Amino acid sequence: TSVAKGMEDRDRDRKIVEIVKIFLRSIVLYRQFYDDYQKGTFRFEEVQKLVDDKGQSLLFNLKKICHSIFRENNSSSSKEQLLDLAVSSIFHEAMIIRENCYQVETYGPKAKALEGKPQKGPHEKKFLKELDRTLERAKKRLTVELKETNALLSETLEQLKDFMASYPENGLLMRFFLEDENLLKEVFGPERLEELFSTIHKEGRLAVLQTAAKSYYHSGYYQQAADTIKKALALTTDNETRFLYFFYSGLRDYYENNYRTALENFQAAKGLEASASVETTSHLEYLKRINSLSRVIQETPQETNKDLQGVT
């Protein structure tokens, strides 16, 4: 049914947001411990947060979500399949880093402690010598893997931009961009944020705001819808955006029982009806809802609601 299809699409949209969010958080975490490694303060517990094999790390969950919607879906696009492949590669490279880091951090101090003890037999000396070689190899592999994984993450981050640009109508994704803008700035840099929005939408931030506001509306978050579309009005004064601001504001007021201001906002929206840029199906749906709620307000006995007294 159409309801089931809508729920399925929304669930997919939500998972796309999770993929983007977890990947960006993984980038931040990796950069932190890569920097720590170069300073000599690298710790295994930091790697554990990024990757494990028990489902409690960022990359494990990222790989799991990607597999569930891309690898198990024959209709996945080439960009989706490529990202799934990249995430799997990053996960396995990170697991190698984890193993080498564990060896160096756990066995290294123990080996040194044993080497300092007297009265070692020939077999013990031989074992410790071989262990020392193993740890040296692990250190070298760790250095190489960290550099290679850093490069792989950087390349995949560029790939992620194209991936995100495939979902310009994903309102949940646009909401994430606005709600977690600081995360985007941290990963891409504040100076590249508007460029990123323009990659996803031709109209850039304006379209991100409009799409996010529409998503808030469909989710019943009328306050957030009004607040978001109000920010869009700082970038455009077109009648369609003004219409939506009055419409969303009217809904917010109506469900907060502020009927006087609700009617004022609905009437302001209807005043823009004739000059609205496009009368789309959704636009006509909005007008129908305005008329319906306005009738409810006007038919409410004024003596039972002080907010309506004097409203005609």
PDB file of C-alpha atoms in Angstrom:
ATOM      1  CA  THR A   1       0.000   0.000   0.000  1.00  0.00           C
ATOM      2  CA  SER A   2       0.963   3.658  -0.300  1.00  0.00           C
ATOM      3  CA  VAL A   3       1.185   3.932   3.505  1.00  0.00           C
ATOM      4  CA  ALA A   4       3.584   0.997   3.717  1.00  0.00           C
ATOM      5  CA  LYS A   5       5.634   2.422   0.841  1.00  0.00           C
ATOM      6  CA  GLY A   6       5.789   5.776   2.622  1.00  0.00           C
ATOM      7  CA  MET A   7       6.992   4.132   5.823  1.00  0.00           C
ATOM      8  CA  GLU A   8       9.595   2.156   3.894  1.00  0.00           C
ATOM      9  CA  ASP A   9      10.875   5.301   2.152  1.00  0.00           C
ATOM     10  CA  ARG A  10      11.060   7.178   5.451  1.00  0.00           C
ATOM     11  CA  ASP A  11      12.973   4.312   7.059  1.00  0.00           C
ATOM     12  CA  ARG A  12      15.433   4.400   4.163  1.00  0.00           C
ATOM     13  CA  ASP A  13      15.782   8.195   4.504  1.00  0.00           C
ATOM     14  CA  ARG A  14      16.497   7.743   8.215  1.00  0.00           C
ATOM     15  CA  LYS A  15      19.195   5.140   7.474  1.00  0.00           C
ATOM     16  CA  ILE A  16      20.821   7.460   4.918  1.00  0.00           C
ATOM     17  CA  VAL A  17      21.072  10.087   7.662  1.00  0.00           C
ATOM     18  CA  GLU A  18      22.596   7.514  10.027  1.00  0.00           C
ATOM     19  CA  ILE A  19      25.209   6.589   7.416  1.00  0.00           C
ATOM     20  CA  VAL A  20      26.225  10.218   6.910  1.00  0.00           C
ATOM     21  CA  LYS A  21      26.203  10.991  10.639  1.00  0.00           C
ATOM     22  CA  ILE A  22      28.251   7.936  11.669  1.00  0.00           C
ATOM     23  CA  PHE A  23      30.756   8.424   8.853  1.00  0.00           C
ATOM     24  CA  LEU A  24      31.340  12.063   9.809  1.00  0.00           C
ATOM     25  CA  ARG A  25      31.723  11.124  13.483  1.00  0.00           C
ATOM     26  CA  SER A  26      34.194   8.404  12.424  1.00  0.00           C
ATOM     27  CA  ILE A  27      36.231  10.982  10.524  1.00  0.00           C
ATOM     28  CA  VAL A  28      36.411  13.213  13.609  1.00  0.00           C
ATOM     29  CA  LEU A  29      37.434  10.327  15.867  1.00  0.00           C
ATOM     30  CA  TYR A  30      40.026   9.009  13.405  1.00  0.00           C
ATOM     31  CA  ARG A  31      41.604  12.427  12.982  1.00  0.00           C
ATOM     32  CA  GLN A  32      41.878  12.714  16.774  1.00  0.00           C
ATOM     33  CA  PHE A  33      43.683   9.456  17.332  1.00  0.00           C
ATOM     34  CA  TYR A  34      45.797   9.844  14.167  1.00  0.00           C
ATOM     35  CA  ASP A  35      46.989  13.116  15.651  1.00  0.00           C
ATOM     36  CA  ASP A  36      47.536  11.363  18.998  1.00  0.00           C
ATOM     37  CA  TYR A  37      49.609   8.683  17.255  1.00  0.00           C
ATOM     38  CA  GLN A  38      51.869  11.290  15.705  1.00  0.00           C
ATOM     39  CA  LYS A  39      52.305  12.827  19.169  1.00  0.00           C
ATOM     40  CA  GLY A  40      53.024   9.439  20.721  1.00  0.00           C
ATOM     41  CA  THR A  41      49.885   9.381  22.882  1.00  0.00           C
ATOM     42  CA  PHE A  42      47.946   6.790  20.879  1.00  0.00           C
ATOM     43  CA  ARG A  43      45.808   4.368  22.948  1.00  0.00           C
ATOM     44  CA  PHE A  44      44.018   1.119  22.114  1.00  0.00           C
ATOM     45  CA  GLU A  45      40.836   2.241  23.902  1.00  0.00           C
ATOM     46  CA  GLU A  46      40.502   5.062  21.366  1.00  0.00           C
ATOM     47  CA  VAL A  47      40.639   2.552  18.508  1.00  0.00           C
ATOM     48  CA  GLN A  48      37.952   0.459  20.227  1.00  0.00           C
ATOM     49  CA  LYS A  49      35.475   3.332  19.877  1.00  0.00           C
ATOM     50  CA  LEU A  50      36.093   3.423  16.137  1.00  0.00           C
ATOM     51  CA  VAL A  51      36.220  -0.283  15.294  1.00  0.00           C
ATOM     52  CA  ASP A  52      35.471  -3.629  16.939  1.00  0.00           C
ATOM     53  CA  ASP A  53      33.895  -6.944  16.014  1.00  0.00           C
ATOM     54  CA  LYS A  54      31.128  -6.902  18.633  1.00  0.00           C
ATOM     55  CA  GLY A  55      28.816  -4.202  17.277  1.00  0.00           C
ATOM     56  CA  GLN A  56      29.732  -1.458  19.741  1.00  0.00           C
ATOM     57  CA  SER A  57      31.851   0.768  17.486  1.00  0.00           C
ATOM     58  CA  LEU A  58      31.146   3.419  14.863  1.00  0.00           C
ATOM     59  CA  LEU A  59      32.569   1.568  11.868  1.00  0.00           C
ATOM     60  CA  PHE A  60      30.912  -1.738  12.759  1.00  0.00           C
ATOM     61  CA  ASN A  61      27.489  -0.069  12.859  1.00  0.00           C
ATOM     62  CA  LEU A  62      28.238   1.930   9.719  1.00  0.00           C
ATOM     63  CA  LYS A  63      29.144  -1.232   7.805  1.00  0.00           C
ATOM     64  CA  LYS A  64      26.031  -2.982   9.094  1.00  0.00           C
ATOM     65  CA  ILE A  65      23.666  -0.203   7.960  1.00  0.00           C
ATOM     66  CA  CYS A  66      25.339   0.085   4.541  1.00  0.00           C
ATOM     67  CA  HIS A  67      25.023  -3.654   3.980  1.00  0.00           C
ATOM     68  CA  SER A  68      21.370  -3.671   5.021  1.00  0.00           C
ATOM     69  CA  ILE A  69      20.206  -1.072   2.490  1.00  0.00           C
ATOM     70  CA  PHE A  70      22.792  -1.288  -0.315  1.00  0.00           C
ATOM     71  CA  ARG A  71      24.316  -4.766  -0.484  1.00  0.00           C
ATOM     72  CA  GLU A  72      20.975  -6.509   0.097  1.00  0.00           C
ATOM     73  CA  ASN A  73      19.136  -4.295  -2.398  1.00  0.00           C
ATOM     74  CA  ASN A  74      19.506  -4.963  -6.127  1.00  0.00           C
ATOM     75  CA  SER A  75      18.159  -1.494  -6.984  1.00  0.00           C
ATOM     76  CA  SER A  76      21.018   0.322  -5.234  1.00  0.00           C
ATOM     77  CA  SER A  77      22.774   2.916  -7.392  1.00  0.00           C
ATOM     78  CA  SER A  78      26.447   2.712  -8.336  1.00  0.00           C
ATOM     79  CA  LYS A  79      27.225   5.521  -5.846  1.00  0.00           C
ATOM     80  CA  GLU A  80      25.534   3.568  -3.067  1.00  0.00           C
ATOM     81  CA  GLN A  81      27.338   0.339  -3.949  1.00  0.00           C
ATOM     82  CA  LEU A  82      30.651   2.181  -4.166  1.00  0.00           C
ATOM     83  CA  LEU A  83      30.163   3.721  -0.730  1.00  0.00           C
ATOM     84  CA  ASP A  84      29.274   0.303   0.684  1.00  0.00           C
ATOM     85  CA  LEU A  85      32.504  -1.070  -0.754  1.00  0.00           C
ATOM     86  CA  ALA A  86      34.546   1.856   0.594  1.00  0.00           C
ATOM     87  CA  VAL A  87      33.058   1.504   4.086  1.00  0.00           C
ATOM     88  CA  SER A  88      33.828  -2.240   4.101  1.00  0.00           C
ATOM     89  CA  SER A  89      37.433  -1.532   3.059  1.00  0.00           C
ATOM     90  CA  ILE A  90      37.826   1.095   5.781  1.00  0.00           C
ATOM     91  CA  PHE A  91      36.384  -1.276   8.367  1.00  0.00           C
ATOM     92  CA  HIS A  92      38.821  -4.075   7.520  1.00  0.00           C
ATOM     93  CA  GLU A  93      41.802  -1.702   7.407  1.00  0.00           C
ATOM     94  CA  ALA A  94      40.768  -0.317  10.797  1.00  0.00           C
ATOM     95  CA  MET A  95      40.533  -3.868  12.193  1.00  0.00           C
ATOM     96  CA  ILE A  96      44.183  -4.403  11.193  1.00  0.00           C
ATOM     97  CA  ILE A  97      45.090  -1.160  12.980  1.00  0.00           C
ATOM     98  CA  ARG A  98      43.194  -2.399  16.019  1.00  0.00           C
ATOM     99  CA  GLU A  99      45.066  -5.730  16.068  1.00  0.00           C
ATOM    100  CA  ASN A 100      48.499  -4.158  15.647  1.00  0.00           C
ATOM    101  CA  CYS A 101      47.746  -1.500  18.236  1.00  0.00           C
ATOM    102  CA  TYR A 102      46.629  -4.181  20.690  1.00  0.00           C
ATOM    103  CA  GLN A 103      49.853  -6.143  20.193  1.00  0.00           C
ATOM    104  CA  VAL A 104      52.089  -3.105  20.656  1.00  0.00           C
ATOM    105  CA  GLU A 105      50.226  -1.709  23.666  1.00  0.00           C
ATOM    106  CA  THR A 106      49.519  -5.008  25.469  1.00  0.00           C
ATOM    107  CA  TYR A 107      52.511  -7.257  24.719  1.00  0.00           C
ATOM    108  CA  GLY A 108      55.197  -4.575  24.445  1.00  0.00           C
ATOM    109  CA  PRO A 109      55.305  -3.561  28.139  1.00  0.00           C
ATOM    110  CA  LYS A 110      55.068  -7.217  29.239  1.00  0.00           C
ATOM    111  CA  ALA A 111      57.979  -8.211  26.995  1.00  0.00           C
ATOM    112  CA  LYS A 112      60.120  -5.375  28.356  1.00  0.00           C
ATOM    113  CA  ALA A 113      59.314  -6.367  31.914  1.00  0.00           C
ATOM    114  CA  LEU A 114      60.368  -9.970  31.237  1.00  0.00           C
ATOM    115  CA  GLU A 115      63.550  -8.906  29.466  1.00  0.00           C
ATOM    116  CA  GLY A 116      64.574  -7.031  32.612  1.00  0.00           C
ATOM    117  CA  LYS A 117      64.347 -10.133  34.782  1.00  0.00           C
ATOM    118  CA  PRO A 118      67.499 -12.229  35.393  1.00  0.00           C
ATOM    119  CA  GLN A 119      68.016 -15.968  35.018  1.00  0.00           C
ATOM    120  CA  LYS A 120      66.317 -16.478  31.682  1.00  0.00           C
ATOM    121  CA  GLY A 121      66.857 -19.824  29.995  1.00  0.00           C
ATOM    122  CA  PRO A 122      67.886 -20.180  26.319  1.00  0.00           C
ATOM    123  CA  HIS A 123      64.329 -20.927  25.187  1.00  0.00           C
ATOM    124  CA  GLU A 124      62.981 -17.868  27.037  1.00  0.00           C
ATOM    125  CA  LYS A 125      65.654 -15.649  25.484  1.00  0.00           C
ATOM    126  CA  LYS A 126      64.850 -16.979  22.028  1.00  0.00           C
ATOM    127  CA  PHE A 127      61.117 -16.445  22.549  1.00  0.00           C
ATOM    128  CA  LEU A 128      61.604 -12.875  23.803  1.00  0.00           C
ATOM    129  CA  LYS A 129      63.858 -12.106  20.859  1.00  0.00           C
ATOM    130  CA  GLU A 130      61.240 -13.387  18.419  1.00  0.00           C
ATOM    131  CA  LEU A 131      58.499 -11.513  20.251  1.00  0.00           C
ATOM    132  CA  ASP A 132      60.549  -8.342  19.981  1.00  0.00           C
ATOM    133  CA  ARG A 133      60.780  -8.829  16.205  1.00  0.00           C
ATOM    134  CA  THR A 134      57.015  -9.438  16.042  1.00  0.00           C
ATOM    135  CA  LEU A 135      56.314  -6.224  17.956  1.00  0.00           C
ATOM    136  CA  GLU A 136      58.654  -4.240  15.715  1.00  0.00           C
ATOM    137  CA  ARG A 137      56.820  -5.539  12.665  1.00  0.00           C
ATOM    138  CA  ALA A 138      53.500  -4.625  14.307  1.00  0.00           C
ATOM    139  CA  LYS A 139      54.760  -1.079  14.930  1.00  0.00           C
ATOM    140  CA  LYS A 140      55.811  -0.701  11.288  1.00  0.00           C
ATOM    141  CA  ARG A 141      52.495  -2.133  10.043  1.00  0.00           C
ATOM    142  CA  LEU A 142      50.625   0.188  12.382  1.00  0.00           C
ATOM    143  CA  THR A 143      52.380   3.235  10.944  1.00  0.00           C
ATOM    144  CA  VAL A 144      51.699   2.132   7.371  1.00  0.00           C
ATOM    145  CA  GLU A 145      48.057   1.181   8.031  1.00  0.00           C
ATOM    146  CA  LEU A 146      47.320   4.463   9.802  1.00  0.00           C
ATOM    147  CA  LYS A 147      48.627   6.474   6.853  1.00  0.00           C
ATOM    148  CA  GLU A 148      46.829   4.332   4.276  1.00  0.00           C
ATOM    149  CA  THR A 149      43.535   4.383   6.188  1.00  0.00           C
ATOM    150  CA  ASN A 150      43.821   8.147   6.616  1.00  0.00           C
ATOM    151  CA  ALA A 151      44.141   8.486   2.833  1.00  0.00           C
ATOM    152  CA  LEU A 152      41.249   6.073   2.267  1.00  0.00           C
ATOM    153  CA  LEU A 153      39.007   8.029   4.636  1.00  0.00           C
ATOM    154  CA  SER A 154      39.891  11.301   2.894  1.00  0.00           C
ATOM    155  CA  GLU A 155      39.025   9.830  -0.505  1.00  0.00           C
ATOM    156  CA  THR A 156      35.775   8.369   0.809  1.00  0.00           C
ATOM    157  CA  LEU A 157      34.856  11.728   2.328  1.00  0.00           C
ATOM    158  CA  GLU A 158      34.975  13.228  -1.167  1.00  0.00           C
ATOM    159  CA  GLN A 159      32.879  10.295  -2.346  1.00  0.00           C
ATOM    160  CA  LEU A 160      30.399  11.012   0.444  1.00  0.00           C
ATOM    161  CA  LYS A 161      29.704  14.456  -1.027  1.00  0.00           C
ATOM    162  CA  ASP A 162      28.500  12.865  -4.270  1.00  0.00           C
ATOM    163  CA  PHE A 163      26.530  10.343  -2.238  1.00  0.00           C
ATOM    164  CA  MET A 164      24.735  13.092  -0.271  1.00  0.00           C
ATOM    165  CA  ALA A 165      24.016  14.989  -3.474  1.00  0.00           C
ATOM    166  CA  SER A 166      21.906  11.992  -4.550  1.00  0.00           C
ATOM    167  CA  TYR A 167      19.316  12.788  -1.853  1.00  0.00           C
ATOM    168  CA  PRO A 168      18.320  16.468  -2.265  1.00  0.00           C
ATOM    169  CA  GLU A 169      14.714  15.660  -1.292  1.00  0.00           C
ATOM    170  CA  ASN A 170      15.625  13.725   1.860  1.00  0.00           C
ATOM    171  CA  GLY A 171      14.152  16.125   4.402  1.00  0.00           C
ATOM    172  CA  LEU A 172      15.615  14.198   7.337  1.00  0.00           C
ATOM    173  CA  LEU A 173      19.077  14.629   5.832  1.00  0.00           C
ATOM    174  CA  MET A 174      18.526  18.378   5.368  1.00  0.00           C
ATOM    175  CA  ARG A 175      17.347  18.578   8.991  1.00  0.00           C
ATOM    176  CA  PHE A 176      20.525  16.797  10.081  1.00  0.00           C
ATOM    177  CA  PHE A 177      22.636  19.322   8.154  1.00  0.00           C
ATOM    178  CA  LEU A 178      21.004  22.176  10.050  1.00  0.00           C
ATOM    179  CA  GLU A 179      20.795  20.510  13.463  1.00  0.00           C
ATOM    180  CA  ASP A 180      24.402  19.219  13.344  1.00  0.00           C
ATOM    181  CA  GLU A 181      25.945  22.073  11.399  1.00  0.00           C
ATOM    182  CA  ASN A 182      28.883  22.178  13.816  1.00  0.00           C
ATOM    183  CA  LEU A 183      29.771  18.583  12.910  1.00  0.00           C
ATOM    184  CA  LEU A 184      29.746  19.504   9.204  1.00  0.00           C
ATOM    185  CA  LYS A 185      31.975  22.506   9.902  1.00  0.00           C
ATOM    186  CA  GLU A 186      34.397  20.372  11.893  1.00  0.00           C
ATOM    187  CA  VAL A 187      34.738  17.807   9.121  1.00  0.00           C
ATOM    188  CA  PHE A 188      34.575  19.950   5.967  1.00  0.00           C
ATOM    189  CA  GLY A 189      35.682  23.295   7.380  1.00  0.00           C
ATOM    190  CA  PRO A 190      33.437  26.351   8.018  1.00  0.00           C
ATOM    191  CA  GLU A 191      34.537  27.980   4.768  1.00  0.00           C
ATOM    192  CA  ARG A 192      33.341  25.002   2.675  1.00  0.00           C
ATOM    193  CA  LEU A 193      29.907  24.567   4.188  1.00  0.00           C
ATOM    194  CA  GLU A 194      28.027  26.725   1.684  1.00  0.00           C
ATOM    195  CA  GLU A 195      29.886  24.984  -1.133  1.00  0.00           C
ATOM    196  CA  LEU A 196      28.700  21.658   0.260  1.00  0.00           C
ATOM    197  CA  PHE A 197      25.084  22.857   0.345  1.00  0.00           C
ATOM    198  CA  SER A 198      25.396  24.075  -3.247  1.00  0.00           C
ATOM    199  CA  THR A 199      26.648  20.621  -4.272  1.00  0.00           C
ATOM    200  CA  ILE A 200      23.465  19.091  -2.886  1.00  0.00           C
ATOM    201  CA  HIS A 201      21.020  21.797  -4.018  1.00  0.00           C
ATOM    202  CA  LYS A 202      21.425  24.302  -6.830  1.00  0.00           C
ATOM    203  CA  GLU A 203      19.929  26.976  -4.559  1.00  0.00           C
ATOM    204  CA  GLY A 204      22.303  26.017  -1.733  1.00  0.00           C
ATOM    205  CA  ARG A 205      21.336  26.806   1.854  1.00  0.00           C
ATOM    206  CA  LEU A 206      17.966  28.226   0.806  1.00  0.00           C
ATOM    207  CA  ALA A 207      16.835  24.885  -0.618  1.00  0.00           C
ATOM    208  CA  VAL A 208      18.247  23.029   2.403  1.00  0.00           C
ATOM    209  CA  LEU A 209      16.129  25.246   4.687  1.00  0.00           C
ATOM    210  CA  GLN A 210      13.006  24.868   2.547  1.00  0.00           C
ATOM    211  CA  THR A 211      13.336  21.082   2.325  1.00  0.00           C
ATOM    212  CA  ALA A 212      14.020  20.765   6.058  1.00  0.00           C
ATOM    213  CA  ALA A 213      11.028  22.974   6.917  1.00  0.00           C
ATOM    214  CA  LYS A 214       8.757  20.818   4.758  1.00  0.00           C
ATOM    215  CA  SER A 215      10.043  17.715   6.545  1.00  0.00           C
ATOM    216  CA  TYR A 216       9.357  19.269   9.957  1.00  0.00           C
ATOM    217  CA  TYR A 217       5.838  20.074   8.758  1.00  0.00           C
ATOM    218  CA  HIS A 218       5.152  16.503   7.643  1.00  0.00           C
ATOM    219  CA  SER A 219       6.458  15.263  10.995  1.00  0.00           C
ATOM    220  CA  GLY A 220       4.101  17.582  12.876  1.00  0.00           C
ATOM    221  CA  TYR A 221       6.880  19.827  14.236  1.00  0.00           C
ATOM    222  CA  TYR A 222       5.193  23.085  13.323  1.00  0.00           C
ATOM    223  CA  GLN A 223       7.338  25.304  15.557  1.00  0.00           C
ATOM    224  CA  GLN A 224      10.507  23.977  13.933  1.00  0.00           C
ATOM    225  CA  ALA A 225       8.923  24.261  10.483  1.00  0.00           C
ATOM    226  CA  ALA A 226       8.072  27.929  11.095  1.00  0.00           C
ATOM    227  CA  ASP A 227      11.493  28.708  12.589  1.00  0.00           C
ATOM    228  CA  THR A 228      13.306  27.045   9.687  1.00  0.00           C
ATOM    229  CA  ILE A 229      11.283  28.664   6.901  1.00  0.00           C
ATOM    230  CA  LYS A 230      11.750  32.014   8.663  1.00  0.00           C
ATOM    231  CA  LYS A 231      15.506  31.590   8.179  1.00  0.00           C
ATOM    232  CA  ALA A 232      14.819  30.973   4.497  1.00  0.00           C
ATOM    233  CA  LEU A 233      13.068  34.356   4.349  1.00  0.00           C
ATOM    234  CA  ALA A 234      16.434  35.964   5.122  1.00  0.00           C
ATOM    235  CA  LEU A 235      17.623  34.563   1.781  1.00  0.00           C
ATOM    236  CA  THR A 236      14.517  35.114  -0.359  1.00  0.00           C
ATOM    237  CA  THR A 237      11.295  37.097  -0.285  1.00  0.00           C
ATOM    238  CA  ASP A 238       9.386  35.051  -2.864  1.00  0.00           C
ATOM    239  CA  ASN A 239       5.685  34.649  -2.188  1.00  0.00           C
ATOM    240  CA  GLU A 240       5.795  30.864  -1.943  1.00  0.00           C
ATOM    241  CA  THR A 241       8.244  30.995   0.972  1.00  0.00           C
ATOM    242  CA  ARG A 242       6.234  33.770   2.651  1.00  0.00           C
ATOM    243  CA  PHE A 243       3.078  31.699   2.159  1.00  0.00           C
ATOM    244  CA  LEU A 244       4.711  28.701   3.871  1.00  0.00           C
ATOM    245  CA  TYR A 245       5.902  30.867   6.762  1.00  0.00           C
ATOM    246  CA  PHE A 246       2.351  32.060   7.478  1.00  0.00           C
ATOM    247  CA  PHE A 247       0.972  28.542   6.965  1.00  0.00           C
ATOM    248  CA  TYR A 248       3.436  26.840   9.311  1.00  0.00           C
ATOM    249  CA  SER A 249       3.055  29.636  11.868  1.00  0.00           C
ATOM    250  CA  GLY A 250      -0.718  29.303  11.714  1.00  0.00           C
ATOM    251  CA  LEU A 251      -0.514  25.574  12.383  1.00  0.00           C
ATOM    252  CA  ARG A 252       1.812  26.161  15.318  1.00  0.00           C
ATOM    253  CA  ASP A 253      -0.573  28.718  16.790  1.00  0.00           C
ATOM    254  CA  TYR A 254      -3.639  26.566  16.184  1.00  0.00           C
ATOM    255  CA  TYR A 255      -2.238  23.544  18.027  1.00  0.00           C
ATOM    256  CA  GLU A 256      -1.070  25.801  20.857  1.00  0.00           C
ATOM    257  CA  ASN A 257      -4.672  27.090  21.115  1.00  0.00           C
ATOM    258  CA  ASN A 258      -3.641  30.606  20.043  1.00  0.00           C
ATOM    259  CA  TYR A 259      -6.612  30.872  17.720  1.00  0.00           C
ATOM    260  CA  ARG A 260      -6.519  34.630  17.131  1.00  0.00           C
ATOM    261  CA  THR A 261      -2.941  34.588  15.805  1.00  0.00           C
ATOM    262  CA  ALA A 262      -3.627  31.333  13.977  1.00  0.00           C
ATOM    263  CA  LEU A 263      -6.442  33.008  12.034  1.00  0.00           C
ATOM    264  CA  GLU A 264      -4.271  36.034  11.333  1.00  0.00           C
ATOM    265  CA  ASN A 265      -1.507  33.824   9.933  1.00  0.00           C
ATOM    266  CA  PHE A 266      -3.963  31.745   7.884  1.00  0.00           C
ATOM    267  CA  GLN A 267      -5.544  34.892   6.456  1.00  0.00           C
ATOM    268  CA  ALA A 268      -2.100  36.282   5.581  1.00  0.00           C
ATOM    269  CA  ALA A 269      -1.294  33.008   3.795  1.00  0.00           C
ATOM    270  CA  LYS A 270      -4.539  33.126   1.822  1.00  0.00           C
ATOM    271  CA  GLY A 271      -3.752  36.715   0.890  1.00  0.00           C
ATOM    272  CA  LEU A 272      -0.650  35.430  -0.894  1.00  0.00           C
ATOM    273  CA  GLU A 273      -2.555  32.596  -2.582  1.00  0.00           C
ATOM    274  CA  ALA A 274      -3.196  34.362  -5.863  1.00  0.00           C
ATOM    275  CA  SER A 275       0.386  35.530  -6.258  1.00  0.00           C
ATOM    276  CA  ALA A 276       2.142  32.346  -5.069  1.00  0.00           C
ATOM    277  CA  SER A 277       4.705  31.231  -7.629  1.00  0.00           C
ATOM    278  CA  VAL A 278       3.375  27.713  -8.286  1.00  0.00           C
ATOM    279  CA  GLU A 279       0.104  26.057  -7.332  1.00  0.00           C
ATOM    280  CA  THR A 280       1.399  22.558  -6.799  1.00  0.00           C
ATOM    281  CA  THR A 281      -0.637  19.645  -5.463  1.00  0.00           C
ATOM    282  CA  SER A 282       0.885  20.177  -2.015  1.00  0.00           C
ATOM    283  CA  HIS A 283       0.106  23.894  -2.213  1.00  0.00           C
ATOM    284  CA  LEU A 284      -3.559  23.124  -2.838  1.00  0.00           C
ATOM    285  CA  GLU A 285      -3.441  20.672   0.068  1.00  0.00           C
ATOM    286  CA  TYR A 286      -2.155  23.486   2.303  1.00  0.00           C
ATOM    287  CA  LEU A 287      -4.980  25.796   1.236  1.00  0.00           C
ATOM    288  CA  LYS A 288      -7.519  23.066   1.927  1.00  0.00           C
ATOM    289  CA  ARG A 289      -6.123  22.642   5.430  1.00  0.00           C
ATOM    290  CA  ILE A 290      -6.131  26.395   6.028  1.00  0.00           C
ATOM    291  CA  ASN A 291      -9.812  26.625   5.076  1.00  0.00           C
ATOM    292  CA  SER A 292     -10.717  23.609   7.188  1.00  0.00           C
ATOM    293  CA  LEU A 293      -8.960  24.838  10.344  1.00  0.00           C
ATOM    294  CA  SER A 294     -10.218  28.384   9.843  1.00  0.00           C
ATOM    295  CA  ARG A 295     -13.795  27.064   9.806  1.00  0.00           C
ATOM    296  CA  VAL A 296     -13.151  25.115  13.010  1.00  0.00           C
ATOM    297  CA  ILE A 297     -11.855  28.268  14.680  1.00  0.00           C
ATOM    298  CA  GLN A 298     -14.721  30.455  13.486  1.00  0.00           C
ATOM    299  CA  GLU A 299     -17.318  27.878  14.487  1.00  0.00           C
ATOM    300  CA  THR A 300     -15.952  27.622  18.034  1.00  0.00           C
ATOM    301  CA  PRO A 301     -18.351  29.477  20.387  1.00  0.00           C
ATOM    302  CA  GLN A 302     -16.602  32.662  21.455  1.00  0.00           C
ATOM    303  CA  GLU A 303     -17.964  32.497  24.983  1.00  0.00           C
ATOM    304  CA  THR A 304     -16.078  29.206  25.513  1.00  0.00           C
ATOM    305  CA  ASN A 305     -12.751  30.555  24.320  1.00  0.00           C
ATOM    306  CA  LYS A 306     -11.529  33.991  25.369  1.00  0.00           C
ATOM    307  CA  ASP A 307      -8.846  33.935  22.678  1.00  0.00           C
ATOM    308  CA  LEU A 308     -11.577  34.140  20.020  1.00  0.00           C
ATOM    309  CA  GLN A 309     -13.527  37.039  21.468  1.00  0.00           C
ATOM    310  CA  GLY A 310     -13.728  39.797  18.921  1.00  0.00           C
ATOM    311  CA  VAL A 311     -12.573  37.605  16.033  1.00  0.00           C
ATOM    312  CA  THR A 312     -14.841  37.663  12.989  1.00  0.00           C
TER     313      THR A 312
END
